[in-house]
Tab-separated table of N, CA and C in Angstrom:
chain	number	residue	atom	x	y	z
A	1	MET	N	-162.965	175.443	-104.908
A	1	MET	CA	-164.436	174.992	-104.522
A	1	MET	C	-164.649	175.434	-103.106
A	2	GLY	N	-165.711	176.141	-103.013
A	2	GLY	CA	-165.972	176.431	-101.480
A	2	GLY	C	-166.936	175.178	-101.013
A	3	LEU	N	-167.125	175.135	-99.667
A	3	LEU	CA	-167.933	174.052	-99.339
A	3	LEU	C	-169.437	174.096	-99.934
A	4	GLY	N	-169.820	175.019	-100.168
A	4	GLY	CA	-171.026	175.315	-100.436
A	4	GLY	C	-171.454	174.338	-102.143
A	5	LEU	N	-170.400	174.840	-103.122
A	5	LEU	CA	-170.416	174.548	-104.130
A	5	LEU	C	-169.934	172.876	-104.290
A	6	HIS	N	-169.227	172.666	-103.445
A	6	HIS	CA	-168.614	171.059	-103.260
A	6	HIS	C	-170.018	170.466	-102.892
A	7	LEU	N	-170.792	170.586	-102.037
A	7	LEU	CA	-172.005	170.127	-101.650
A	7	LEU	C	-173.226	170.157	-102.597
A	8	VAL	N	-172.904	170.989	-103.644
A	8	VAL	CA	-173.890	171.196	-104.617
A	8	VAL	C	-173.444	170.013	-105.852
A	9	HIS	N	-171.900	169.851	-105.980
A	9	HIS	CA	-171.632	169.309	-107.340
A	9	HIS	C	-171.736	167.739	-106.647
A	10	LYS	N	-171.790	167.515	-105.249
A	10	LYS	CA	-172.243	166.008	-104.883
A	10	LYS	C	-173.355	165.887	-105.202
A	11	ILE	N	-174.363	166.583	-105.066
A	11	ILE	CA	-175.718	165.952	-104.985
A	11	ILE	C	-176.204	166.205	-106.459
A	12	VAL	N	-175.545	167.007	-107.274
A	12	VAL	CA	-175.765	166.888	-108.722
A	12	VAL	C	-175.512	165.862	-109.364
A	13	THR	N	-174.028	165.328	-109.381
A	13	THR	CA	-173.640	164.414	-109.751
A	13	THR	C	-174.392	163.033	-109.034
A	14	GLU	N	-174.791	162.972	-108.207
A	14	GLU	CA	-175.364	162.014	-107.580
A	14	GLU	C	-176.845	161.615	-108.497
A	15	HIS	N	-177.276	162.650	-108.730
A	15	HIS	CA	-178.470	162.611	-109.666
A	15	HIS	C	-178.236	162.734	-110.935
A	16	CYS	N	-177.097	162.511	-111.561
A	16	CYS	CA	-176.595	162.295	-113.048
A	16	CYS	C	-176.817	163.562	-113.771
A	17	GLY	N	-176.413	164.859	-112.873
A	17	GLY	CA	-176.539	166.048	-113.384
A	17	GLY	C	-175.203	166.433	-114.007
A	18	THR	N	-175.070	167.650	-114.065
A	18	THR	CA	-173.944	168.525	-114.256
A	18	THR	C	-174.183	169.824	-114.284
A	19	ILE	N	-172.761	170.504	-114.114
A	19	ILE	CA	-172.555	171.873	-113.411
A	19	ILE	C	-171.581	172.375	-114.575
A	20	HIS	N	-172.052	173.640	-115.109
A	20	HIS	CA	-170.942	174.251	-115.896
A	20	HIS	C	-171.114	175.897	-115.312
A	21	TYR	N	-170.150	176.565	-115.924
A	21	TYR	CA	-169.839	177.778	-115.188
A	21	TYR	C	-169.033	178.671	-116.365
A	22	SER	N	-169.547	179.884	-116.469
A	22	SER	CA	-168.806	180.862	-117.570
A	22	SER	C	-168.401	182.302	-116.601
A	23	TYR	N	-167.447	182.731	-116.897
A	23	TYR	CA	-166.848	183.607	-116.583
A	23	TYR	C	-166.959	184.861	-117.178
A	24	GLU	N	-167.690	185.929	-116.721
A	24	GLU	CA	-167.604	187.374	-117.703
A	24	GLU	C	-167.655	188.157	-116.519
A	25	ALA	N	-166.236	188.802	-116.430
A	25	ALA	CA	-165.919	189.878	-115.446
A	25	ALA	C	-166.680	190.838	-115.406
A	26	PRO	N	-167.401	191.120	-114.209
A	26	PRO	CA	-167.105	190.342	-112.932
A	26	PRO	C	-167.999	189.443	-112.200
A	27	ASP	N	-168.788	189.004	-113.073
A	27	ASP	CA	-169.665	187.811	-112.894
A	27	ASP	C	-169.277	186.440	-113.290
A	28	VAL	N	-169.796	185.258	-112.337
A	28	VAL	CA	-169.345	184.099	-112.623
A	28	VAL	C	-171.117	183.182	-112.516
A	29	ILE	N	-171.401	182.720	-113.752
A	29	ILE	CA	-172.572	182.072	-114.047
A	29	ILE	C	-172.493	180.901	-114.115
A	30	PHE	N	-173.135	179.963	-112.972
A	30	PHE	CA	-173.133	178.677	-112.792
A	30	PHE	C	-174.573	177.903	-113.362
A	31	THR	N	-174.245	177.078	-114.426
A	31	THR	CA	-175.502	176.513	-115.068
A	31	THR	C	-175.594	174.756	-114.330
A	32	VAL	N	-176.733	174.487	-113.722
A	32	VAL	CA	-176.932	173.204	-112.996
A	32	VAL	C	-178.020	172.469	-113.729
A	33	ALA	N	-177.558	171.359	-114.335
A	33	ALA	CA	-178.730	170.713	-115.170
A	33	ALA	C	-178.955	169.107	-114.620
A	34	ILE	N	-180.409	168.867	-114.243
A	34	ILE	CA	-180.318	167.753	-113.421
A	34	ILE	C	-181.548	166.854	-114.354
A	35	PRO	N	-181.354	165.719	-114.748
A	35	PRO	CA	-182.591	165.231	-115.590
A	35	PRO	C	-183.521	164.970	-114.848
A	36	LEU	N	-184.890	164.904	-115.514
A	36	LEU	CA	-186.390	164.891	-114.963
A	36	LEU	C	-186.502	163.515	-114.617
A	37	ALA	N	-185.980	162.662	-115.011
A	37	ALA	CA	-186.088	160.953	-114.481
A	37	ALA	C	-184.817	160.466	-114.474
A	38	ALA	N	-184.806	159.582	-113.459
A	38	ALA	CA	-183.611	158.721	-112.953
A	38	ALA	C	-183.384	158.002	-114.333
A	39	PRO	N	-182.053	157.234	-114.535
A	39	PRO	CA	-181.677	156.507	-115.566
A	39	PRO	C	-182.340	155.156	-115.081
A	40	ALA	N	-182.593	154.663	-115.997
A	40	ALA	CA	-183.330	152.991	-115.899
A	40	ALA	C	-182.213	152.282	-114.961
A	41	ALA	N	-182.753	151.734	-113.869
A	41	ALA	CA	-181.872	150.711	-113.273
A	41	ALA	C	-181.887	148.797	-114.043
A	42	PRO	N	-180.991	148.587	-113.812
A	42	PRO	CA	-180.767	147.159	-114.383
A	42	PRO	C	-181.904	146.305	-113.750
A	43	THR	N	-182.420	145.439	-114.495
A	43	THR	CA	-183.345	144.587	-113.909
A	43	THR	C	-182.900	143.309	-113.189
A	44	GLU	N	-183.372	142.607	-112.301
A	44	GLU	CA	-182.753	141.895	-111.749
A	44	GLU	C	-183.061	140.470	-112.091
A	45	ILE	N	-182.537	139.422	-112.083
A	45	ILE	CA	-183.095	138.169	-112.498
A	45	ILE	C	-183.029	137.387	-111.015
A	46	ALA	N	-184.308	137.124	-110.732
A	46	ALA	CA	-184.729	135.880	-109.652
A	46	ALA	C	-184.289	134.880	-109.775
A	47	PRO	N	-183.291	134.600	-108.593
A	47	PRO	CA	-182.694	133.301	-108.833
A	47	PRO	C	-183.660	131.963	-108.501
A	48	THR	N	-183.614	131.347	-109.677
A	48	THR	CA	-185.127	130.462	-109.440
A	48	THR	C	-184.446	128.979	-109.667
A	49	ALA	N	-183.345	128.662	-110.198
A	49	ALA	CA	-182.619	127.258	-110.751
A	49	ALA	C	-181.671	126.806	-109.383
A	50	PHE	N	-180.705	127.727	-108.934
A	50	PHE	CA	-179.814	127.396	-108.173
A	50	PHE	C	-179.857	128.442	-107.066
A	51	ALA	N	-179.393	127.759	-105.741
A	51	ALA	CA	-178.870	128.937	-104.528
A	51	ALA	C	-178.260	128.388	-103.758
A	52	ASN	N	-176.897	128.925	-103.886
A	52	ASN	CA	-175.565	128.578	-102.909
A	52	ASN	C	-175.238	127.379	-103.587
A	53	GLY	N	-175.205	126.923	-104.822
A	53	GLY	CA	-174.471	126.036	-105.298
A	53	GLY	C	-175.608	124.911	-105.247
A	54	ASN	N	-176.702	124.957	-104.493
A	54	ASN	CA	-177.464	123.443	-104.374
A	54	ASN	C	-178.675	123.879	-105.080
A	55	ARG	N	-179.426	122.797	-105.624
A	55	ARG	CA	-180.470	123.134	-106.337
A	55	ARG	C	-181.636	123.349	-105.700
A	56	VAL	N	-182.605	123.868	-106.052
A	56	VAL	CA	-183.790	124.385	-105.474
A	56	VAL	C	-184.959	123.999	-106.391
A	57	LYS	N	-186.164	123.478	-105.809
A	57	LYS	CA	-187.355	123.318	-106.438
A	57	LYS	C	-188.317	124.352	-106.194
């Protein structure tokens, strides 16, 4: 991979996308797919009962 394609790969994978290629002499065709929306992040549960092993009110 050249530097440009390496950077594209990094950006695309960080956005949960994919890169595919096909070779039809003399051409190489790259297909880049990136989801329209980011995957849902896990929800955090606010610490309410304990903090650092000590009970809080």
